[in-house]
PDB file of N, CA and C in Angstrom:
ATOM      1  N   MET A 258      -2.733-140.422  98.688  1.00 48.00           N
ATOM      2  CA  MET A 258      -3.805-140.026  98.792  1.00 48.00           C
ATOM      3  C   MET A 258      -3.401-138.104  98.605  1.00 48.00           C
ATOM      4  N   VAL A 259      -4.090-137.343  98.247  1.00 47.00           N
ATOM      5  CA  VAL A 259      -3.408-135.936  97.806  1.00 47.00           C
ATOM      6  C   VAL A 259      -4.419-134.576  98.763  1.00 47.00           C
ATOM      7  N   LEU A 260      -3.805-133.938  99.483  1.00 50.00           N
ATOM      8  CA  LEU A 260      -4.336-133.380 100.441  1.00 50.00           C
ATOM      9  C   LEU A 260      -4.256-131.161 100.173  1.00 50.00           C
ATOM     10  N   LEU A 261      -5.685-130.837  99.437  1.00 50.00           N
ATOM     11  CA  LEU A 261      -5.329-129.589  99.638  1.00 50.00           C
ATOM     12  C   LEU A 261      -5.810-128.752 100.044  1.00 50.00           C
ATOM     13  N   LYS A 262      -4.895-127.972  99.770  1.00 50.00           N
ATOM     14  CA  LYS A 262      -4.946-126.751 100.389  1.00 50.00           C
ATOM     15  C   LYS A 262      -5.639-125.444 100.082  1.00 50.00           C
ATOM     16  N   ILE A 263      -6.487-125.254 100.744  1.00 50.00           N
ATOM     17  CA  ILE A 263      -7.655-124.354 100.112  1.00 50.00           C
ATOM     18  C   ILE A 263      -7.513-122.566 100.750  1.00 50.00           C
ATOM     19  N   HIS A 264      -7.025-121.308  99.471  1.00 50.00           N
ATOM     20  CA  HIS A 264      -7.143-120.311 100.052  1.00 50.00           C
ATOM     21  C   HIS A 264      -8.013-119.910  99.687  1.00 50.00           C
ATOM     22  N   LYS A 265      -8.525-118.195 100.242  1.00 52.00           N
ATOM     23  CA  LYS A 265      -8.836-117.405  99.735  1.00 52.00           C
ATOM     24  C   LYS A 265      -8.627-115.752  99.197  1.00 52.00           C
ATOM     25  N   ASP A 266      -9.405-115.046  98.216  1.00 50.00           N
ATOM     26  CA  ASP A 266      -8.503-113.604  98.536  1.00 50.00           C
ATOM     27  C   ASP A 266      -9.322-113.689  99.701  1.00 50.00           C
ATOM     28  N   SER A 267      -9.736-112.982 100.239  1.00 54.00           N
ATOM     29  CA  SER A 267     -10.187-112.386 101.412  1.00 54.00           C
ATOM     30  C   SER A 267      -9.862-112.310 102.776  1.00 54.00           C
ATOM     31  N   ALA A 268      -9.658-112.345 103.759  1.00 67.00           N
ATOM     32  CA  ALA A 268      -8.822-112.683 105.092  1.00 67.00           C
ATOM     33  C   ALA A 268      -9.979-112.622 105.890  1.00 67.00           C
ATOM     34  N   HIS A 269     -11.182-112.366 104.875  1.00 84.00           N
ATOM     35  CA  HIS A 269     -12.372-111.826 106.272  1.00 84.00           C
ATOM     36  C   HIS A 269     -13.987-112.664 105.847  1.00 84.00           C
ATOM     37  N   LEU A 270     -14.919-113.064 106.900  1.00 94.00           N
ATOM     38  CA  LEU A 270     -16.040-113.662 106.749  1.00 94.00           C
ATOM     39  C   LEU A 270     -16.915-112.475 105.811  1.00 94.00           C
ATOM     40  N   THR A 271     -17.382-112.976 105.132  1.00 94.00           N
ATOM     41  CA  THR A 271     -18.546-111.659 104.622  1.00 94.00           C
ATOM     42  C   THR A 271     -19.466-112.048 105.406  1.00 94.00           C
ATOM     43  N   GLN A 272     -20.720-111.008 104.507  1.00 94.00           N
ATOM     44  CA  GLN A 272     -22.237-111.108 105.565  1.00 94.00           C
ATOM     45  C   GLN A 272     -22.947-112.866 104.436  1.00 94.00           C
ATOM     46  N   GLU A 273     -22.225-112.306 103.478  1.00 96.00           N
ATOM     47  CA  GLU A 273     -23.447-113.864 102.852  1.00 96.00           C
ATOM     48  C   GLU A 273     -22.878-115.004 103.613  1.00 96.00           C
ATOM     49  N   ASN A 274     -21.201-114.839 104.303  1.00 97.00           N
ATOM     50  CA  ASN A 274     -20.446-116.521 103.907  1.00 97.00           C
ATOM     51  C   ASN A 274     -21.266-116.703 105.679  1.00 97.00           C
ATOM     52  N   ARG A 275     -21.493-115.503 106.726  1.00 96.00           N
ATOM     53  CA  ARG A 275     -22.464-115.743 107.531  1.00 96.00           C
ATOM     54  C   ARG A 275     -23.815-116.191 107.198  1.00 96.00           C
ATOM     55  N   PHE A 276     -24.135-115.804 106.153  1.00 97.00           N
ATOM     56  CA  PHE A 276     -26.315-116.431 106.290  1.00 97.00           C
ATOM     57  C   PHE A 276     -25.596-117.906 105.849  1.00 97.00           C
ATOM     58  N   ARG A 277     -24.740-118.481 105.228  1.00 97.00           N
ATOM     59  CA  ARG A 277     -24.139-119.531 104.580  1.00 97.00           C
ATOM     60  C   ARG A 277     -24.012-120.387 105.348  1.00 97.00           C
ATOM     61  N   ILE A 278     -23.033-119.866 106.218  1.00 97.00           N
ATOM     62  CA  ILE A 278     -22.848-120.779 107.597  1.00 97.00           C
ATOM     63  C   ILE A 278     -24.185-121.109 108.264  1.00 97.00           C
ATOM     64  N   GLU A 279     -25.367-120.445 108.848  1.00 97.00           N
ATOM     65  CA  GLU A 279     -26.000-120.311 109.456  1.00 97.00           C
ATOM     66  C   GLU A 279     -26.823-121.391 108.938  1.00 97.00           C
ATOM     67  N   ALA A 280     -27.618-120.952 107.396  1.00 97.00           N
ATOM     68  CA  ALA A 280     -27.904-122.154 106.889  1.00 97.00           C
ATOM     69  C   ALA A 280     -27.684-123.929 106.861  1.00 97.00           C
ATOM     70  N   LEU A 281     -26.033-123.750 106.395  1.00 97.00           N
ATOM     71  CA  LEU A 281     -25.733-125.082 106.777  1.00 97.00           C
ATOM     72  C   LEU A 281     -25.569-125.508 107.887  1.00 97.00           C
ATOM     73  N   TRP A 282     -25.156-124.737 109.448  1.00 96.00           N
ATOM     74  CA  TRP A 282     -25.118-125.076 110.246  1.00 96.00           C
ATOM     75  C   TRP A 282     -26.554-125.653 111.002  1.00 96.00           C
ATOM     76  N   MET A 283     -27.846-125.049 110.462  1.00 95.00           N
ATOM     77  CA  MET A 283     -29.358-125.593 110.647  1.00 95.00           C
ATOM     78  C   MET A 283     -29.595-126.746 109.642  1.00 95.00           C
ATOM     79  N   ASP A 284     -28.441-126.984 108.627  1.00 96.00           N
ATOM     80  CA  ASP A 284     -28.775-128.737 107.852  1.00 96.00           C
ATOM     81  C   ASP A 284     -27.727-129.135 108.537  1.00 96.00           C
ATOM     82  N   LYS A 285     -27.101-129.063 110.249  1.00 95.00           N
ATOM     83  CA  LYS A 285     -26.468-130.185 110.764  1.00 95.00           C
ATOM     84  C   LYS A 285     -25.436-130.575 109.892  1.00 95.00           C
ATOM     85  N   LYS A 286     -24.476-129.475 109.161  1.00 96.00           N
ATOM     86  CA  LYS A 286     -23.273-129.389 109.081  1.00 96.00           C
ATOM     87  C   LYS A 286     -22.034-129.488 110.122  1.00 96.00           C
ATOM     88  N   ASN A 287     -21.161-130.355 110.274  1.00 96.00           N
ATOM     89  CA  ASN A 287     -20.219-130.137 111.254  1.00 96.00           C
ATOM     90  C   ASN A 287     -19.425-129.200 110.619  1.00 96.00           C
ATOM     91  N   TYR A 288     -18.108-128.981 110.954  1.00 96.00           N
ATOM     92  CA  TYR A 288     -17.359-127.695 110.972  1.00 96.00           C
ATOM     93  C   TYR A 288     -17.071-127.829 109.578  1.00 96.00           C
ATOM     94  N   HIS A 289     -16.185-129.477 109.347  1.00 97.00           N
ATOM     95  CA  HIS A 289     -15.339-129.593 108.211  1.00 97.00           C
ATOM     96  C   HIS A 289     -16.402-129.731 107.313  1.00 97.00           C
ATOM     97  N   GLY A 290     -17.831-129.726 107.341  1.00 97.00           N
ATOM     98  CA  GLY A 290     -18.271-129.543 105.608  1.00 97.00           C
ATOM     99  C   GLY A 290     -18.870-128.316 105.697  1.00 97.00           C
ATOM    100  N   ILE A 291     -19.148-127.288 106.501  1.00 97.00           N
ATOM    101  CA  ILE A 291     -18.886-126.214 106.074  1.00 97.00           C
ATOM    102  C   ILE A 291     -17.806-125.719 105.634  1.00 97.00           C
ATOM    103  N   ALA A 292     -16.744-125.348 106.226  1.00 96.00           N
ATOM    104  CA  ALA A 292     -15.423-125.231 105.580  1.00 96.00           C
ATOM    105  C   ALA A 292     -14.778-125.294 104.421  1.00 96.00           C
ATOM    106  N   ILE A 293     -15.145-126.932 103.900  1.00 96.00           N
ATOM    107  CA  ILE A 293     -15.714-126.935 102.071  1.00 96.00           C
ATOM    108  C   ILE A 293     -16.145-126.203 101.770  1.00 96.00           C
ATOM    109  N   ALA A 294     -17.559-125.878 101.403  1.00 96.00           N
ATOM    110  CA  ALA A 294     -19.071-125.865 101.297  1.00 96.00           C
ATOM    111  C   ALA A 294     -18.110-124.055 101.381  1.00 96.00           C
ATOM    112  N   LEU A 295     -17.283-123.373 101.943  1.00 96.00           N
ATOM    113  CA  LEU A 295     -17.126-121.821 101.264  1.00 96.00           C
ATOM    114  C   LEU A 295     -15.388-122.050 101.677  1.00 96.00           C
ATOM    115  N   MET A 296     -14.779-123.031 101.970  1.00 95.00           N
ATOM    116  CA  MET A 296     -13.948-122.939 101.071  1.00 95.00           C
ATOM    117  C   MET A 296     -12.856-122.133 101.531  1.00 95.00           C
ATOM    118  N   VAL A 297     -12.874-122.323 102.775  1.00 95.00           N
ATOM    119  CA  VAL A 297     -11.942-121.701 103.612  1.00 95.00           C
ATOM    120  C   VAL A 297     -11.327-123.093 104.487  1.00 95.00           C
ATOM    121  N   ASP A 298     -10.671-122.886 105.752  1.00 95.00           N
ATOM    122  CA  ASP A 298      -9.612-123.504 106.239  1.00 95.00           C
ATOM    123  C   ASP A 298     -10.795-124.094 107.755  1.00 95.00           C
ATOM    124  N   ASP A 299     -10.584-124.789 107.882  1.00 95.00           N
ATOM    125  CA  ASP A 299     -11.439-125.439 109.009  1.00 95.00           C
ATOM    126  C   ASP A 299     -11.422-124.826 110.141  1.00 95.00           C
ATOM    127  N   SER A 300     -10.367-124.791 110.753  1.00 95.00           N
ATOM    128  CA  SER A 300      -9.712-123.403 111.583  1.00 95.00           C
ATOM    129  C   SER A 300     -10.723-121.716 111.389  1.00 95.00           C
ATOM    130  N   VAL A 301     -11.106-121.632 110.777  1.00 95.00           N
ATOM    131  CA  VAL A 301     -11.948-120.334 110.426  1.00 95.00           C
ATOM    132  C   VAL A 301     -13.198-120.547 110.859  1.00 95.00           C
ATOM    133  N   ILE A 302     -13.408-121.683 110.751  1.00 96.00           N
ATOM    134  CA  ILE A 302     -15.534-122.268 110.857  1.00 96.00           C
ATOM    135  C   ILE A 302     -15.436-122.206 112.293  1.00 96.00           C
ATOM    136  N   SER A 303     -13.868-123.235 112.970  1.00 95.00           N
ATOM    137  CA  SER A 303     -13.833-122.611 114.409  1.00 95.00           C
ATOM    138  C   SER A 303     -13.364-121.462 115.053  1.00 95.00           C
ATOM    139  N   ARG A 304     -13.267-120.762 114.530  1.00 95.00           N
ATOM    140  CA  ARG A 304     -13.115-119.323 115.416  1.00 95.00           C
ATOM    141  C   ARG A 304     -13.725-118.691 115.191  1.00 95.00           C
ATOM    142  N   GLU A 305     -14.944-119.020 113.879  1.00 95.00           N
ATOM    143  CA  GLU A 305     -16.358-117.352 113.834  1.00 95.00           C
ATOM    144  C   GLU A 305     -16.730-118.813 114.694  1.00 95.00           C
ATOM    145  N   PHE A 306     -17.296-119.616 114.827  1.00 95.00           N
ATOM    146  CA  PHE A 306     -18.273-120.295 115.883  1.00 95.00           C
ATOM    147  C   PHE A 306     -17.869-120.359 117.360  1.00 95.00           C
ATOM    148  N   ARG A 307     -17.324-119.715 117.660  1.00 94.00           N
ATOM    149  CA  ARG A 307     -15.894-119.518 119.047  1.00 94.00           C
ATOM    150  C   ARG A 307     -16.550-118.302 119.056  1.00 94.00           C
ATOM    151  N   ARG A 308     -16.256-117.164 118.120  1.00 92.00           N
ATOM    152  CA  ARG A 308     -16.574-115.871 118.544  1.00 92.00           C
ATOM    153  C   ARG A 308     -17.490-115.417 118.809  1.00 92.00           C
ATOM    154  N   ASN A 309     -18.766-116.148 117.391  1.00 92.00           N
ATOM    155  CA  ASN A 309     -19.799-115.581 117.533  1.00 92.00           C
ATOM    156  C   ASN A 309     -21.354-117.187 117.581  1.00 92.00           C
ATOM    157  N   LYS A 310     -20.943-117.551 118.330  1.00 90.00           N
ATOM    158  CA  LYS A 310     -21.930-118.839 118.682  1.00 90.00           C
ATOM    159  C   LYS A 310     -23.054-118.562 119.704  1.00 90.00           C
ATOM    160  N   GLU A 311     -24.460-118.303 120.210  1.00 88.00           N
ATOM    161  CA  GLU A 311     -24.592-118.129 120.777  1.00 88.00           C
ATOM    162  C   GLU A 311     -24.930-119.128 122.230  1.00 88.00           C
ATOM    163  N   ASP A 312     -25.311-118.914 123.441  1.00 85.00           N
ATOM    164  CA  ASP A 312     -24.767-120.085 124.220  1.00 85.00           C
ATOM    165  C   ASP A 312     -25.592-120.969 124.569  1.00 85.00           C
ATOM    166  N   TYR A 313     -26.682-120.979 124.108  1.00 86.00           N
ATOM    167  CA  TYR A 313     -27.348-122.264 123.728  1.00 86.00           C
ATOM    168  C   TYR A 313     -27.065-123.035 122.336  1.00 86.00           C
ATOM    169  N   GLY A 314     -25.923-122.655 121.930  1.00 84.00           N
ATOM    170  CA  GLY A 314     -25.454-122.973 120.772  1.00 84.00           C
ATOM    171  C   GLY A 314     -26.300-123.108 119.334  1.00 84.00           C
ATOM    172  N   SER A 315     -27.194-122.244 119.220  1.00 91.00           N
ATOM    173  CA  SER A 315     -27.378-121.483 117.863  1.00 91.00           C
ATOM    174  C   SER A 315     -26.786-120.445 117.135  1.00 91.00           C
ATOM    175  N   TYR A 316     -26.663-120.582 115.854  1.00 95.00           N
ATOM    176  CA  TYR A 316     -25.697-119.239 115.679  1.00 95.00           C
ATOM    177  C   TYR A 316     -26.654-118.521 114.311  1.00 95.00           C
ATOM    178  N   CYS A 317     -26.341-117.155 115.045  1.00 95.00           N
ATOM    179  CA  CYS A 317     -26.769-115.731 114.085  1.00 95.00           C
ATOM    180  C   CYS A 317     -26.914-115.010 112.972  1.00 95.00           C
ATOM    181  N   ALA A 318     -26.652-115.127 111.815  1.00 96.00           N
ATOM    182  CA  ALA A 318     -25.298-115.188 111.004  1.00 96.00           C
ATOM    183  C   ALA A 318     -25.268-112.886 110.832  1.00 96.00           C
ATOM    184  N   ILE A 319     -26.811-112.510 111.937  1.00 95.00           N
ATOM    185  CA  ILE A 319     -26.946-111.341 111.370  1.00 95.00           C
ATOM    186  C   ILE A 319     -26.151-111.110 112.777  1.00 95.00           C
ATOM    187  N   LYS A 320     -26.682-110.995 114.302  1.00 94.00           N
ATOM    188  CA  LYS A 320     -25.469-110.670 115.141  1.00 94.00           C
ATOM    189  C   LYS A 320     -24.261-111.194 115.015  1.00 94.00           C
ATOM    190  N   ALA A 321     -23.743-112.222 114.373  1.00 95.00           N
ATOM    191  CA  ALA A 321     -22.333-112.100 113.790  1.00 95.00           C
ATOM    192  C   ALA A 321     -21.097-111.641 113.739  1.00 95.00           C
ATOM    193  N   GLN A 322     -22.196-110.747 112.293  1.00 94.00           N
ATOM    194  CA  GLN A 322     -21.525-109.851 111.483  1.00 94.00           C
ATOM    195  C   GLN A 322     -21.791-108.309 112.201  1.00 94.00           C
ATOM    196  N   LYS A 323     -22.777-108.265 112.929  1.00 93.00           N
ATOM    197  CA  LYS A 323     -22.425-106.673 114.267  1.00 93.00           C
ATOM    198  C   LYS A 323     -21.515-107.032 115.096  1.00 93.00           C
ATOM    199  N   LYS A 324     -21.076-108.247 114.976  1.00 92.00           N
ATOM    200  CA  LYS A 324     -20.185-108.229 116.785  1.00 92.00           C
ATOM    201  C   LYS A 324     -18.853-108.917 116.155  1.00 92.00           C
ATOM    202  N   SER A 325     -18.320-108.633 114.406  1.00 90.00           N
ATOM    203  CA  SER A 325     -18.250-108.653 114.020  1.00 90.00           C
ATOM    204  C   SER A 325     -17.250-107.181 113.563  1.00 90.00           C
ATOM    205  N   ASP A 326     -18.102-106.104 113.368  1.00 89.00           N
ATOM    206  CA  ASP A 326     -18.276-105.100 112.896  1.00 89.00           C
ATOM    207  C   ASP A 326     -17.604-104.792 114.088  1.00 89.00           C
ATOM    208  N   ASN A 327     -18.411-104.812 115.339  1.00 88.00           N
ATOM    209  CA  ASN A 327     -17.857-103.787 116.477  1.00 88.00           C
ATOM    210  C   ASN A 327     -16.220-104.224 116.713  1.00 88.00           C
ATOM    211  N   ARG A 328     -15.844-105.645 116.938  1.00 86.00           N
ATOM    212  CA  ARG A 328     -14.360-106.036 117.101  1.00 86.00           C
ATOM    213  C   ARG A 328     -13.681-105.357 115.823  1.00 86.00           C
ATOM    214  N   ARG A 329     -13.982-105.107 114.857  1.00 84.00           N
ATOM    215  CA  ARG A 329     -13.195-104.605 113.450  1.00 84.00           C
ATOM    216  C   ARG A 329     -13.014-103.124 114.239  1.00 84.00           C
ATOM    217  N   SER A 330     -14.342-102.479 114.522  1.00 82.00           N
ATOM    218  CA  SER A 330     -13.928-100.514 114.241  1.00 82.00           C
ATOM    219  C   SER A 330     -13.751-100.278 115.882  1.00 82.00           C
ATOM    220  N   LEU A 331     -13.670-101.015 116.761  1.00 81.00           N
ATOM    221  CA  LEU A 331     -12.865-101.519 118.183  1.00 81.00           C
ATOM    222  C   LEU A 331     -11.301-101.407 117.956  1.00 81.00           C
ATOM    223  N   SER A 332     -11.058-102.527 116.896  1.00 78.00           N
ATOM    224  CA  SER A 332      -9.132-102.584 116.187  1.00 78.00           C
ATOM    225  C   SER A 332      -8.844-101.826 115.998  1.00 78.00           C
ATOM    226  N   LYS A 333      -9.540-100.544 114.617  1.00 69.00           N
ATOM    227  CA  LYS A 333      -8.947 -99.881 114.512  1.00 69.00           C
ATOM    228  C   LYS A 333      -8.892 -98.338 115.543  1.00 69.00           C
ATOM    229  N   LEU A 334      -9.967 -98.715 115.700  1.00 68.00           N
ATOM    230  CA  LEU A 334      -9.547 -97.223 116.911  1.00 68.00           C
ATOM    231  C   LEU A 334      -8.761 -96.917 117.217  1.00 68.00           C
ATOM    232  N   LYS A 335      -7.738 -98.711 118.344  1.00 68.00           N
ATOM    233  CA  LYS A 335      -7.085 -99.462 119.034  1.00 68.00           C
ATOM    234  C   LYS A 335      -5.825 -98.770 118.593  1.00 68.00           C
ATOM    235  N   GLY A 336      -5.635 -99.323 116.887  1.00 64.00           N
ATOM    236  CA  GLY A 336      -4.352 -98.893 116.241  1.00 64.00           C
ATOM    237  C   GLY A 336      -4.021 -97.739 115.694  1.00 64.00           C
ATOM    238  N   ARG A 337      -4.598 -96.544 115.872  1.00 66.00           N
ATOM    239  CA  ARG A 337      -5.475 -95.647 115.404  1.00 66.00           C
ATOM    240  C   ARG A 337      -4.331 -94.324 117.327  1.00 66.00           C
ATOM    241  N   GLY A 338      -4.914 -95.204 118.403  1.00 65.00           N
ATOM    242  CA  GLY A 338      -4.576 -94.433 119.340  1.00 65.00           C
ATOM    243  C   GLY A 338      -5.918 -93.742 119.888  1.00 65.00           C
ATOM    244  N   ILE A 339      -6.400 -94.022 119.422  1.00 61.00           N
ATOM    245  CA  ILE A 339      -8.037 -93.635 119.828  1.00 61.00           C
ATOM    246  C   ILE A 339      -8.346 -94.558 120.628  1.00 61.00           C
ATOM    247  N   PHE A 340      -8.521 -95.389 121.314  1.00 55.00           N
ATOM    248  CA  PHE A 340      -9.488 -96.419 121.798  1.00 55.00           C
ATOM    249  C   PHE A 340      -8.849 -95.485 122.895  1.00 55.00           C
ATOM    250  N   SER A 341      -7.682 -95.401 123.151  1.00 59.00           N
ATOM    251  CA  SER A 341      -7.458 -95.211 125.139  1.00 59.00           C
ATOM    252  C   SER A 341      -8.345 -93.502 125.151  1.00 59.00           C
ATOM    253  N   VAL A 342      -8.180 -92.598 124.556  1.00 58.00           N
ATOM    254  CA  VAL A 342      -8.527 -91.811 124.550  1.00 58.00           C
ATOM    255  C   VAL A 342     -10.310 -91.707 124.648  1.00 58.00           C
ATOM    256  N   LEU A 343     -10.549 -92.954 123.647  1.00 57.00           N
ATOM    257  CA  LEU A 343     -12.529 -92.791 124.060  1.00 57.00           C
ATOM    258  C   LEU A 343     -12.690 -93.492 125.350  1.00 57.00           C
ATOM    259  N   CYS A 344     -11.755 -94.049 125.771  1.00 61.00           N
ATOM    260  CA  CYS A 344     -12.190 -94.830 126.925  1.00 61.00           C
ATOM    261  C   CYS A 344     -12.001 -94.102 128.355  1.00 61.00           C
ATOM    262  N   ALA A 345     -10.894 -93.208 128.119  1.00 54.00           N
ATOM    263  CA  ALA A 345     -10.206 -92.112 129.075  1.00 54.00           C
ATOM    264  C   ALA A 345     -12.302 -91.101 129.409  1.00 54.00           C
ATOM    265  N   THR A 346     -12.471 -90.608 128.186  1.00 59.00           N
ATOM    266  CA  THR A 346     -13.384 -89.579 128.599  1.00 59.00           C
ATOM    267  C   THR A 346     -14.506 -90.464 128.447  1.00 59.00           C
ATOM    268  N   ASN A 347     -15.156 -92.053 128.230  1.00 59.00           N
ATOM    269  CA  ASN A 347     -16.605 -92.376 129.150  1.00 59.00           C
ATOM    270  C   ASN A 347     -16.075 -91.988 130.341  1.00 59.00           C
ATOM    271  N   TYR A 348     -14.938 -93.241 131.048  1.00 48.00           N
ATOM    272  CA  TYR A 348     -14.686 -93.310 132.229  1.00 48.00           C
ATOM    273  C   TYR A 348     -14.823 -92.126 132.677  1.00 48.00           C
ATOM    274  N   MET A 349     -14.185 -90.746 131.924  1.00 52.00           N
ATOM    275  CA  MET A 349     -13.837 -89.424 132.763  1.00 52.00           C
ATOM    276  C   MET A 349     -15.939 -89.330 132.747  1.00 52.00           C
ATOM    277  N   ILE A 350     -16.875 -89.297 132.409  1.00 60.00           N
ATOM    278  CA  ILE A 350     -17.943 -88.720 132.253  1.00 60.00           C
ATOM    279  C   ILE A 350     -18.851 -90.141 133.069  1.00 60.00           C
ATOM    280  N   THR A 351     -18.735 -90.854 133.038  1.00 58.00           N
ATOM    281  CA  THR A 351     -19.497 -91.994 133.545  1.00 58.00           C
ATOM    282  C   THR A 351     -18.770 -91.352 135.519  1.00 58.00           C
ATOM    283  N   ARG A 352     -17.999 -91.096 135.603  1.00 53.00           N
ATOM    284  CA  ARG A 352     -18.088 -91.233 137.040  1.00 53.00           C
ATOM    285  C   ARG A 352     -17.767 -89.596 137.452  1.00 53.00           C
ATOM    286  N   ALA A 353     -18.196 -88.402 136.721  1.00 49.00           N
ATOM    287  CA  ALA A 353     -19.025 -86.983 136.972  1.00 49.00           C
ATOM    288  C   ALA A 353     -20.361 -87.234 137.899  1.00 49.00           C
TER     289      ALA A 353
END
């Protein structure tokens, strides 16, 4: 038995990937089936659902993309040291 490891060029899922995930999930595909269709590791799909699945078990590609964009922008701010300044400014404004 030969196991193939599939590597993708991009480290991030795109909005198109998320729309495919949503369609496949609605077609009752499991994580492994979705991972094969997108040519990514099962853990990528597992992580995507852990972060972005709705409370009642559904998955919305548009909401998932917004959450991803928000996490990424906050991460960039943290890396530049801007995040703490923004938090402090917001805290001071809300406390005034």
